[in-house]
Amino acid sequence: QVQLVESGGGSVQAGGSLRLSCAASRYTHSRRCVAWFRQAPGKEREGVAAIDSDGRTTYVETVKGRFTISQDNAKNILYLQMNGLKPEDTATYYCAAYQGPYFCSFGLWEAGYAYWGQGTQVTVSS
């Protein structure tokens, strides 16, 4: 079982930046896929960014060029650097993970991820 804990959310003005972190308790397999999702009030959860087990990244079109996903494998921490924030980025952000012995690449496919954090709120004011 992998436990994920997000942090770094908050309130910022449009154009500002935040960095989200997601600390994983431990991984027992060598391969992992990790991702960030978000859910705005009244909307369905959507994928934001992901890293597959070969380190390749995927982004939803609306955040390309503004958000950067990265991870520190030694510390089991996933990051989401968010620059140029817009009011439409307001949402609860969740990190998600999958682990296994083989290559994985789920991209922004929500069902691929077995473990989820509790979420951290990001509010962007205009």
Tab-separated table of N, CA, C and O in Angstrom:
chain	number	residue	atom	x	y	z
A	1	GLN	N	0.843	-1.184	0.000
A	1	GLN	CA	0.000	0.000	0.000
A	1	GLN	C	0.886	1.243	0.000
A	1	GLN	O	1.834	1.345	0.777
A	2	VAL	N	0.574	2.183	-0.875
A	2	VAL	CA	1.314	3.436	-0.963
A	2	VAL	C	0.407	4.562	-0.473
A	2	VAL	O	-0.718	4.705	-0.964
A	3	GLN	N	0.884	5.330	0.469
A	3	GLN	CA	0.126	6.484	0.945
A	3	GLN	C	0.740	7.751	0.353
A	3	GLN	O	1.962	7.918	0.362
A	4	LEU	N	-0.125	8.631	-0.137
A	4	LEU	CA	0.311	9.866	-0.780
A	4	LEU	C	-0.233	11.057	-0.010
A	4	LEU	O	-1.418	11.089	0.324
A	5	VAL	N	0.625	12.028	0.233
A	5	VAL	CA	0.218	13.224	0.962
A	5	VAL	C	0.660	14.454	0.180
A	5	VAL	O	1.865	14.677	-0.014
A	6	GLU	N	-0.313	15.250	-0.256
A	6	GLU	CA	-0.018	16.471	-0.998
A	6	GLU	C	0.174	17.651	-0.059
A	6	GLU	O	-0.373	17.672	1.050
A	7	SER	N	0.920	18.633	-0.527
A	7	SER	CA	1.086	19.889	0.190
A	7	SER	C	1.438	20.973	-0.817
A	7	SER	O	1.742	20.674	-1.974
A	8	GLY	N	1.394	22.211	-0.365
A	8	GLY	CA	1.819	23.321	-1.206
A	8	GLY	C	0.706	24.136	-1.823
A	8	GLY	O	0.961	25.136	-2.492
A	9	GLY	N	-0.532	23.716	-1.600
A	9	GLY	CA	-1.637	24.498	-2.140
A	9	GLY	C	-1.790	25.821	-1.416
A	9	GLY	O	-1.156	26.069	-0.384
A	10	GLY	N	-2.631	26.685	-1.969
A	10	GLY	CA	-2.857	27.983	-1.340
A	10	GLY	C	-3.611	28.899	-2.258
A	10	GLY	O	-4.173	28.468	-3.273
A	11	SER	N	-3.631	30.176	-1.888
A	11	SER	CA	-4.314	31.197	-2.671
A	11	SER	C	-3.305	32.167	-3.251
A	11	SER	O	-2.435	32.664	-2.525
A	12	VAL	N	-3.427	32.411	-4.547
A	12	VAL	CA	-2.523	33.339	-5.229
A	12	VAL	C	-3.330	34.181	-6.203
A	12	VAL	O	-4.451	33.828	-6.577
A	13	GLN	N	-2.721	35.269	-6.632
A	13	GLN	CA	-3.346	36.083	-7.663
A	13	GLN	C	-2.961	35.549	-9.036
A	13	GLN	O	-1.941	34.866	-9.193
A	14	ALA	N	-3.761	35.896	-10.013
A	14	ALA	CA	-3.482	35.480	-11.381
A	14	ALA	C	-2.077	35.935	-11.779
A	14	ALA	O	-1.654	37.039	-11.455
A	15	GLY	N	-1.377	35.033	-12.458
A	15	GLY	CA	0.000	35.304	-12.848
A	15	GLY	C	1.023	34.792	-11.855
A	15	GLY	O	2.216	34.740	-12.167
A	16	GLY	N	0.565	34.402	-10.681
A	16	GLY	CA	1.478	33.923	-9.648
A	16	GLY	C	1.881	32.473	-9.845
A	16	GLY	O	1.508	31.820	-10.829
A	17	SER	N	2.665	31.975	-8.890
A	17	SER	CA	3.196	30.618	-8.971
A	17	SER	C	2.973	29.862	-7.656
A	17	SER	O	2.929	30.477	-6.584
A	18	LEU	N	2.870	28.568	-7.783
A	18	LEU	CA	2.836	27.667	-6.639
A	18	LEU	C	3.575	26.400	-7.016
A	18	LEU	O	3.610	26.017	-8.197
A	19	ARG	N	4.143	25.718	-6.022
A	19	ARG	CA	4.713	24.406	-6.256
A	19	ARG	C	4.048	23.406	-5.318
A	19	ARG	O	4.121	23.548	-4.094
A	20	LEU	N	3.394	22.433	-5.910
A	20	LEU	CA	2.767	21.368	-5.148
A	20	LEU	C	3.755	20.228	-4.958
A	20	LEU	O	4.568	19.944	-5.844
A	21	SER	N	3.657	19.576	-3.817
A	21	SER	CA	4.475	18.401	-3.533
A	21	SER	C	3.574	17.241	-3.150
A	21	SER	O	2.497	17.441	-2.589
A	22	CYS	N	4.038	16.054	-3.421
A	22	CYS	CA	3.304	14.837	-3.059
A	22	CYS	C	4.318	13.826	-2.547
A	22	CYS	O	5.151	13.333	-3.320
A	23	ALA	N	4.260	13.551	-1.262
A	23	ALA	CA	5.201	12.612	-0.645
A	23	ALA	C	4.566	11.227	-0.572
A	23	ALA	O	3.442	11.084	-0.078
A	24	ALA	N	5.283	10.239	-1.050
A	24	ALA	CA	4.815	8.857	-1.016
A	24	ALA	C	5.453	8.134	0.162
A	24	ALA	O	6.635	8.330	0.460
A	25	SER	N	4.675	7.287	0.817
A	25	SER	CA	5.181	6.565	1.979
A	25	SER	C	6.324	5.632	1.593
A	25	SER	O	7.413	5.694	2.166
A	26	ARG	N	6.096	4.768	0.614
A	26	ARG	CA	7.156	3.899	0.116
A	26	ARG	C	6.651	3.187	-1.116
A	26	ARG	O	5.443	3.009	-1.300
A	27	TYR	N	7.586	2.818	-1.968
A	27	TYR	CA	7.265	1.994	-3.121
A	27	TYR	C	7.962	0.654	-2.944
A	27	TYR	O	9.110	0.584	-2.516
A	28	THR	N	7.263	-0.403	-3.315
A	28	THR	CA	7.830	-1.744	-3.180
A	28	THR	C	8.179	-2.360	-4.532
A	28	THR	O	8.713	-3.463	-4.587
A	29	HIS	N	7.876	-1.666	-5.608
A	29	HIS	CA	8.222	-2.139	-6.934
A	29	HIS	C	9.103	-1.104	-7.626
A	29	HIS	O	9.075	0.082	-7.296
A	30	SER	N	9.833	-1.553	-8.616
A	30	SER	CA	10.831	-0.690	-9.243
A	30	SER	C	10.252	0.284	-10.255
A	30	SER	O	10.855	1.297	-10.555
A	31	ARG	N	9.105	-0.018	-10.807
A	31	ARG	CA	8.513	0.843	-11.833
A	31	ARG	C	7.306	1.582	-11.248
A	31	ARG	O	6.508	1.000	-10.518
A	32	ARG	N	7.172	2.842	-11.611
A	32	ARG	CA	6.026	3.624	-11.130
A	32	ARG	C	5.581	4.609	-12.195
A	32	ARG	O	6.375	5.085	-12.983
A	33	CYS	N	4.311	4.874	-12.186
A	33	CYS	CA	3.703	5.948	-12.957
A	33	CYS	C	3.077	6.901	-11.958
A	33	CYS	O	2.415	6.446	-11.011
A	34	VAL	N	3.264	8.181	-12.159
A	34	VAL	CA	2.732	9.174	-11.231
A	34	VAL	C	2.073	10.296	-12.012
A	34	VAL	O	2.411	10.533	-13.174
A	35	ALA	N	1.148	10.975	-11.370
A	35	ALA	CA	0.397	12.013	-12.089
A	35	ALA	C	-0.256	12.991	-11.126
A	35	ALA	O	-0.399	12.708	-9.932
A	36	TRP	N	-0.647	14.114	-11.685
A	36	TRP	CA	-1.467	15.098	-10.989
A	36	TRP	C	-2.806	15.217	-11.712
A	36	TRP	O	-2.840	15.314	-12.942
A	37	PHE	N	-3.873	15.241	-10.925
A	37	PHE	CA	-5.213	15.485	-11.419
A	37	PHE	C	-5.787	16.680	-10.656
A	37	PHE	O	-5.264	17.069	-9.620
A	38	ARG	N	-6.866	17.238	-11.168
A	38	ARG	CA	-7.530	18.327	-10.457
A	38	ARG	C	-9.025	18.246	-10.681
A	38	ARG	O	-9.486	17.707	-11.680
A	39	GLN	N	-9.739	18.801	-9.717
A	39	GLN	CA	-11.192	18.841	-9.819
A	39	GLN	C	-11.688	20.202	-9.340
A	39	GLN	O	-11.481	20.561	-8.177
A	40	ALA	N	-12.340	20.910	-10.230
A	40	ALA	CA	-12.931	22.196	-9.896
A	40	ALA	C	-14.364	21.973	-9.435
A	40	ALA	O	-14.989	20.977	-9.811
A	41	PRO	N	-14.920	22.882	-8.648
A	41	PRO	CA	-16.298	22.719	-8.173
A	41	PRO	C	-17.271	22.542	-9.328
A	41	PRO	O	-17.240	23.305	-10.293
A	42	GLY	N	-18.096	21.511	-9.245
A	42	GLY	CA	-19.097	21.281	-10.255
A	42	GLY	C	-18.581	20.656	-11.535
A	42	GLY	O	-19.346	20.514	-12.504
A	43	LYS	N	-17.298	20.296	-11.554
A	43	LYS	CA	-16.728	19.714	-12.762
A	43	LYS	C	-16.141	18.340	-12.466
A	43	LYS	O	-15.874	17.987	-11.317
A	44	GLU	N	-15.932	17.573	-13.512
A	44	GLU	CA	-15.314	16.267	-13.362
A	44	GLU	C	-13.801	16.427	-13.150
A	44	GLU	O	-13.199	17.411	-13.560
A	45	ARG	N	-13.232	15.426	-12.506
A	45	ARG	CA	-11.783	15.435	-12.305
A	45	ARG	C	-11.096	15.269	-13.655
A	45	ARG	O	-11.549	14.474	-14.496
A	46	GLU	N	-10.014	16.022	-13.856
A	46	GLU	CA	-9.276	15.937	-15.113
A	46	GLU	C	-7.793	15.749	-14.838
A	46	GLU	O	-7.260	16.198	-13.820
A	47	GLY	N	-7.134	15.089	-15.764
A	47	GLY	CA	-5.698	14.916	-15.651
A	47	GLY	C	-4.975	16.192	-16.015
A	47	GLY	O	-5.378	16.906	-16.926
A	48	VAL	N	-3.898	16.470	-15.292
A	48	VAL	CA	-3.122	17.678	-15.528
A	48	VAL	C	-1.766	17.339	-16.124
A	48	VAL	O	-1.360	17.889	-17.137
A	49	ALA	N	-1.043	16.426	-15.478
A	49	ALA	CA	0.302	16.078	-15.928
A	49	ALA	C	0.661	14.706	-15.388
A	49	ALA	O	0.163	14.306	-14.329
A	50	ALA	N	1.524	13.990	-16.104
A	50	ALA	CA	1.898	12.641	-15.699
A	50	ALA	C	3.329	12.336	-16.126
A	50	ALA	O	3.864	12.954	-17.055
A	51	ILE	N	3.931	11.366	-15.418
A	51	ILE	CA	5.252	10.846	-15.777
A	51	ILE	C	5.137	9.330	-15.835
A	51	ILE	O	4.647	8.707	-14.878
A	52	ASP	N	5.600	8.718	-16.939
A	52	ASP	CA	5.537	7.266	-16.998
A	52	ASP	C	6.823	6.672	-16.413
A	52	ASP	O	7.710	7.393	-15.962
A	53	SER	N	6.925	5.356	-16.430
A	53	SER	CA	8.045	4.705	-15.744
A	53	SER	C	9.374	4.886	-16.476
A	53	SER	O	10.425	4.561	-15.930
A	54	ASP	N	9.322	5.409	-17.696
A	54	ASP	CA	10.557	5.745	-18.412
A	54	ASP	C	10.887	7.233	-18.307
A	54	ASP	O	11.829	7.697	-18.940
A	55	GLY	N	10.088	7.952	-17.539
A	55	GLY	CA	10.361	9.370	-17.317
A	55	GLY	C	9.757	10.320	-18.326
A	55	GLY	O	10.013	11.527	-18.283
A	56	ARG	N	8.945	9.787	-19.225
A	56	ARG	CA	8.321	10.658	-20.219
A	56	ARG	C	7.117	11.357	-19.611
A	56	ARG	O	6.357	10.763	-18.856
A	57	THR	N	6.938	12.627	-19.982
A	57	THR	CA	5.870	13.436	-19.398
A	57	THR	C	4.742	13.679	-20.383
A	57	THR	O	4.927	13.680	-21.603
A	58	THR	N	3.570	13.891	-19.815
A	58	THR	CA	2.361	14.214	-20.570
A	58	THR	C	1.669	15.364	-19.867
A	58	THR	O	1.615	15.385	-18.624
A	59	TYR	N	1.132	16.308	-20.630
A	59	TYR	CA	0.413	17.436	-20.060
A	59	TYR	C	-0.918	17.625	-20.781
A	59	TYR	O	-1.012	17.422	-21.998
A	60	VAL	N	-1.907	18.074	-20.024
A	60	VAL	CA	-3.131	18.515	-20.668
A	60	VAL	C	-2.823	19.816	-21.398
A	60	VAL	O	-1.970	20.613	-20.965
A	61	GLU	N	-3.489	20.038	-22.512
A	61	GLU	CA	-3.151	21.172	-23.385
A	61	GLU	C	-3.219	22.508	-22.656
A	61	GLU	O	-2.410	23.404	-22.921
A	62	THR	N	-4.149	22.653	-21.738
A	62	THR	CA	-4.388	23.946	-21.087
A	62	THR	C	-3.270	24.383	-20.136
A	62	THR	O	-3.241	25.539	-19.721
A	63	VAL	N	-2.359	23.469	-19.778
A	63	VAL	CA	-1.282	23.841	-18.864
A	63	VAL	C	0.094	23.776	-19.509
A	63	VAL	O	1.099	24.119	-18.870
A	64	LYS	N	0.153	23.356	-20.744
A	64	LYS	CA	1.453	23.250	-21.426
A	64	LYS	C	2.153	24.613	-21.458
A	64	LYS	O	1.540	25.630	-21.764
A	65	GLY	N	3.435	24.589	-21.116
A	65	GLY	CA	4.203	25.824	-21.089
A	65	GLY	C	4.100	26.582	-19.791
A	65	GLY	O	4.854	27.539	-19.563
A	66	ARG	N	3.173	26.197	-18.928
A	66	ARG	CA	3.008	26.878	-17.632
A	66	ARG	C	3.331	25.954	-16.453
A	66	ARG	O	3.876	26.404	-15.449
A	67	PHE	N	2.965	24.687	-16.548
A	67	PHE	CA	3.168	23.726	-15.457
A	67	PHE	C	4.292	22.766	-15.821
A	67	PHE	O	4.468	22.412	-16.995
A	68	THR	N	5.022	22.323	-14.805
A	68	THR	CA	6.079	21.344	-14.989
A	68	THR	C	5.977	20.272	-13.916
A	68	THR	O	5.980	20.591	-12.717
A	69	ILE	N	5.870	19.024	-14.353
A	69	ILE	CA	5.840	17.907	-13.427
A	69	ILE	C	7.245	17.324	-13.319
A	69	ILE	O	7.976	17.244	-14.315
A	70	SER	N	7.629	16.953	-12.099
A	70	SER	CA	8.942	16.357	-11.893
A	70	SER	C	8.890	15.484	-10.650
A	70	SER	O	7.933	15.550	-9.883
A	71	GLN	N	9.923	14.672	-10.456
A	71	GLN	CA	9.936	13.826	-9.273
A	71	GLN	C	11.363	13.621	-8.784
A	71	GLN	O	12.315	13.655	-9.568
A	72	ASP	N	11.471	13.443	-7.497
A	72	ASP	CA	12.731	13.097	-6.853
A	72	ASP	C	12.595	11.647	-6.427
A	72	ASP	O	11.957	11.348	-5.410
A	73	ASN	N	13.150	10.734	-7.207
A	73	ASN	CA	12.977	9.310	-6.931
A	73	ASN	C	13.629	8.886	-5.619
A	73	ASN	O	13.141	7.988	-4.936
A	74	ALA	N	14.716	9.528	-5.256
A	74	ALA	CA	15.407	9.156	-4.025
A	74	ALA	C	14.551	9.467	-2.800
A	74	ALA	O	14.603	8.748	-1.797
A	75	LYS	N	13.775	10.545	-2.892
A	75	LYS	CA	12.951	10.967	-1.754
A	75	LYS	C	11.490	10.562	-1.924
A	75	LYS	O	10.684	10.800	-1.021
A	76	ASN	N	11.145	9.950	-3.041
A	76	ASN	CA	9.749	9.575	-3.315
A	76	ASN	C	8.821	10.782	-3.234
A	76	ASN	O	7.742	10.717	-2.620
A	77	ILE	N	9.216	11.877	-3.832
A	77	ILE	CA	8.399	13.083	-3.845
A	77	ILE	C	8.108	13.467	-5.289
A	77	ILE	O	9.004	13.511	-6.129
A	78	LEU	N	6.865	13.763	-5.552
A	78	LEU	CA	6.392	14.244	-6.843
A	78	LEU	C	6.095	15.724	-6.720
A	78	LEU	O	5.548	16.159	-5.704
A	79	TYR	N	6.444	16.490	-7.754
A	79	TYR	CA	6.220	17.931	-7.729
A	79	TYR	C	5.359	18.368	-8.911
A	79	TYR	O	5.324	17.722	-9.956
A	80	LEU	N	4.708	19.501	-8.730
A	80	LEU	CA	4.043	20.189	-9.828
A	80	LEU	C	4.338	21.671	-9.665
A	80	LEU	O	3.794	22.312	-8.769
A	81	GLN	N	5.215	22.196	-10.506
A	81	GLN	CA	5.506	23.620	-10.516
A	81	GLN	C	4.488	24.303	-11.409
A	81	GLN	O	4.393	23.964	-12.594
A	82	MET	N	3.771	25.253	-10.847
A	82	MET	CA	2.707	25.923	-11.584
A	82	MET	C	3.042	27.401	-11.678
A	82	MET	O	3.088	28.101	-10.653
A	83	ASN	N	3.290	27.865	-12.887
A	83	ASN	CA	3.577	29.275	-13.151
A	83	ASN	C	2.472	29.872	-13.996
A	83	ASN	O	1.726	29.144	-14.657
A	84	GLY	N	2.383	31.176	-14.004
A	84	GLY	CA	1.378	31.840	-14.816
A	84	GLY	C	-0.029	31.372	-14.498
A	84	GLY	O	-0.840	31.150	-15.398
A	85	LEU	N	-0.337	31.234	-13.230
A	85	LEU	CA	-1.624	30.696	-12.833
A	85	LEU	C	-2.776	31.576	-13.272
A	85	LEU	O	-2.663	32.813	-13.286
A	86	LYS	N	-3.873	30.930	-13.632
A	86	LYS	CA	-5.076	31.605	-14.091
A	86	LYS	C	-6.236	31.225	-13.177
A	86	LYS	O	-6.222	30.166	-12.552
A	87	PRO	N	-7.275	32.069	-13.117
A	87	PRO	CA	-8.442	31.721	-12.292
A	87	PRO	C	-9.019	30.350	-12.639
A	87	PRO	O	-9.513	29.638	-11.754
A	88	GLU	N	-8.952	29.958	-13.891
A	88	GLU	CA	-9.484	28.655	-14.289
A	88	GLU	C	-8.647	27.479	-13.798
A	88	GLU	O	-9.031	26.322	-13.955
A	89	ASP	N	-7.496	27.746	-13.192
A	89	ASP	CA	-6.702	26.684	-12.574
A	89	ASP	C	-7.183	26.376	-11.157
A	89	ASP	O	-6.692	25.429	-10.531
A	90	THR	N	-8.125	27.166	-10.665
A	90	THR	CA	-8.660	26.933	-9.328
A	90	THR	C	-9.305	25.553	-9.246
A	90	THR	O	-10.168	25.219	-10.050
A	91	ALA	N	-8.848	24.746	-8.285
A	91	ALA	CA	-9.338	23.379	-8.150
A	91	ALA	C	-8.667	22.724	-6.947
A	91	ALA	O	-7.718	23.274	-6.378
A	92	THR	N	-9.177	21.555	-6.609
A	92	THR	CA	-8.460	20.690	-5.679
A	92	THR	C	-7.549	19.803	-6.511
A	92	THR	O	-8.011	19.165	-7.455
A	93	TYR	N	-6.271	19.782	-6.160
A	93	TYR	CA	-5.282	19.016	-6.916
A	93	TYR	C	-4.942	17.732	-6.168
A	93	TYR	O	-4.675	17.745	-4.963
A	94	TYR	N	-4.936	16.642	-6.910
A	94	TYR	CA	-4.655	15.322	-6.350
A	94	TYR	C	-3.444	14.700	-7.045
A	94	TYR	O	-3.316	14.793	-8.259
A	95	CYS	N	-2.603	14.069	-6.270
A	95	CYS	CA	-1.568	13.257	-6.891
A	95	CYS	C	-2.025	11.807	-6.909
A	95	CYS	O	-2.851	11.386	-6.090
A	96	ALA	N	-1.508	11.060	-7.869
A	96	ALA	CA	-1.891	9.671	-8.054
A	96	ALA	C	-0.663	8.868	-8.455
A	96	ALA	O	0.260	9.397	-9.067
A	97	ALA	N	-0.690	7.584	-8.128
A	97	ALA	CA	0.466	6.745	-8.419
A	97	ALA	C	0.055	5.312	-8.705
A	97	ALA	O	-1.000	4.841	-8.271
A	98	TYR	N	0.921	4.645	-9.455
A	98	TYR	CA	0.800	3.218	-9.726
A	98	TYR	C	2.201	2.642	-9.596
A	98	TYR	O	3.170	3.284	-10.009
A	99	GLN	N	2.327	1.456	-9.084
A	99	GLN	CA	3.631	0.806	-9.027
A	99	GLN	C	3.515	-0.630	-9.502
A	99	GLN	O	2.473	-1.263	-9.358
A	100	GLY	N	4.583	-1.150	-10.082
A	100	GLY	CA	4.598	-2.520	-10.552
A	100	GLY	C	5.985	-2.896	-11.034
A	100	GLY	O	6.882	-2.049	-11.087
A	101	PRO	N	6.189	-4.153	-11.404
A	101	PRO	CA	7.510	-4.608	-11.842
A	101	PRO	C	7.807	-4.324	-13.309
A	101	PRO	O	8.936	-4.530	-13.763
A	102	TYR	N	6.825	-3.876	-14.052
A	102	TYR	CA	7.005	-3.691	-15.487
A	102	TYR	C	6.786	-2.244	-15.889
A	102	TYR	O	6.255	-1.441	-15.122
A	103	PHE	N	7.126	-1.922	-17.126
A	103	PHE	CA	6.914	-0.596	-17.692
A	103	PHE	C	5.433	-0.222	-17.595
A	103	PHE	O	4.553	-1.058	-17.787
A	104	CYS	N	5.156	1.047	-17.270
A	104	CYS	CA	3.776	1.534	-17.262
A	104	CYS	C	3.746	2.916	-17.894
A	104	CYS	O	4.707	3.689	-17.807
A	105	SER	N	2.638	3.214	-18.531
A	105	SER	CA	2.445	4.529	-19.146
A	105	SER	C	0.953	4.779	-19.262
A	105	SER	O	0.330	4.361	-20.230
A	106	PHE	N	0.390	5.444	-18.287
A	106	PHE	CA	-1.046	5.672	-18.259
A	106	PHE	C	-1.433	7.075	-18.709
A	106	PHE	O	-2.606	7.345	-18.937
A	107	GLY	N	-0.463	7.973	-18.784
A	107	GLY	CA	-0.793	9.326	-19.156
A	107	GLY	C	-1.810	9.920	-18.205
A	107	GLY	O	-1.677	9.806	-16.989
A	108	LEU	N	-2.850	10.503	-18.766
A	108	LEU	CA	-3.885	11.168	-17.980
A	108	LEU	C	-5.123	10.295	-17.825
A	108	LEU	O	-6.218	10.791	-17.559
A	109	TRP	N	-4.943	8.988	-17.978
A	109	TRP	CA	-6.028	8.016	-17.807
A	109	TRP	C	-6.196	7.715	-16.337
A	109	TRP	O	-5.399	6.998	-15.740
A	110	GLU	N	-7.250	8.226	-15.759
A	110	GLU	CA	-7.453	8.178	-14.316
A	110	GLU	C	-7.485	6.753	-13.777
A	110	GLU	O	-6.931	6.474	-12.712
A	111	ALA	N	-8.088	5.860	-14.504
A	111	ALA	CA	-8.286	4.493	-14.010
A	111	ALA	C	-6.980	3.715	-13.874
A	111	ALA	O	-6.948	2.662	-13.235
A	112	GLY	N	-5.911	4.201	-14.458
A	112	GLY	CA	-4.642	3.495	-14.376
A	112	GLY	C	-3.948	3.601	-13.035
A	112	GLY	O	-3.071	2.802	-12.697
A	113	TYR	N	-4.352	4.553	-12.239
A	113	TYR	CA	-3.651	4.856	-10.992
A	113	TYR	C	-4.362	4.219	-9.809
A	113	TYR	O	-5.560	4.407	-9.627
A	114	ALA	N	-3.589	3.496	-8.999
A	114	ALA	CA	-4.175	2.749	-7.889
A	114	ALA	C	-4.194	3.539	-6.581
A	114	ALA	O	-4.996	3.238	-5.695
A	115	TYR	N	-3.304	4.477	-6.451
A	115	TYR	CA	-3.157	5.198	-5.179
A	115	TYR	C	-3.421	6.687	-5.392
A	115	TYR	O	-2.952	7.262	-6.376
A	116	TRP	N	-4.118	7.290	-4.435
A	116	TRP	CA	-4.505	8.699	-4.537
A	116	TRP	C	-4.272	9.407	-3.216
A	116	TRP	O	-4.458	8.831	-2.137
A	117	GLY	N	-3.881	10.696	-3.328
A	117	GLY	CA	-3.771	11.520	-2.144
A	117	GLY	C	-5.112	12.129	-1.793
A	117	GLY	O	-6.109	11.919	-2.491
A	118	GLN	N	-5.124	12.895	-0.729
A	118	GLN	CA	-6.375	13.476	-0.230
A	118	GLN	C	-6.700	14.809	-0.881
A	118	GLN	O	-7.814	15.321	-0.738
A	119	GLY	N	-5.742	15.385	-1.579
A	119	GLY	CA	-5.981	16.627	-2.301
A	119	GLY	C	-5.482	17.859	-1.569
A	119	GLY	O	-5.424	17.889	-0.336
A	120	THR	N	-5.128	18.868	-2.339
A	120	THR	CA	-4.727	20.166	-1.795
A	120	THR	C	-5.386	21.251	-2.645
A	120	THR	O	-5.433	21.150	-3.869
A	121	GLN	N	-5.903	22.275	-1.987
A	121	GLN	CA	-6.694	23.296	-2.673
A	121	GLN	C	-5.795	24.375	-3.262
A	121	GLN	O	-4.886	24.889	-2.590
A	122	VAL	N	-6.065	24.727	-4.501
A	122	VAL	CA	-5.402	25.851	-5.175
A	122	VAL	C	-6.481	26.830	-5.617
A	122	VAL	O	-7.423	26.443	-6.308
A	123	THR	N	-6.350	28.074	-5.174
A	123	THR	CA	-7.308	29.116	-5.527
A	123	THR	C	-6.567	30.266	-6.174
A	123	THR	O	-5.620	30.810	-5.588
A	124	VAL	N	-6.987	30.631	-7.376
A	124	VAL	CA	-6.347	31.718	-8.120
A	124	VAL	C	-7.378	32.822	-8.320
A	124	VAL	O	-8.430	32.604	-8.922
A	125	SER	N	-7.080	33.986	-7.832
A	125	SER	CA	-8.000	35.117	-7.941
A	125	SER	C	-7.552	36.047	-9.069
A	125	SER	O	-6.363	36.183	-9.345
A	126	SER	N	-8.533	36.696	-9.658
A	126	SER	CA	-8.237	37.598	-10.790
A	126	SER	C	-7.934	38.997	-10.315
A	126	SER	O	-8.126	39.343	-9.160
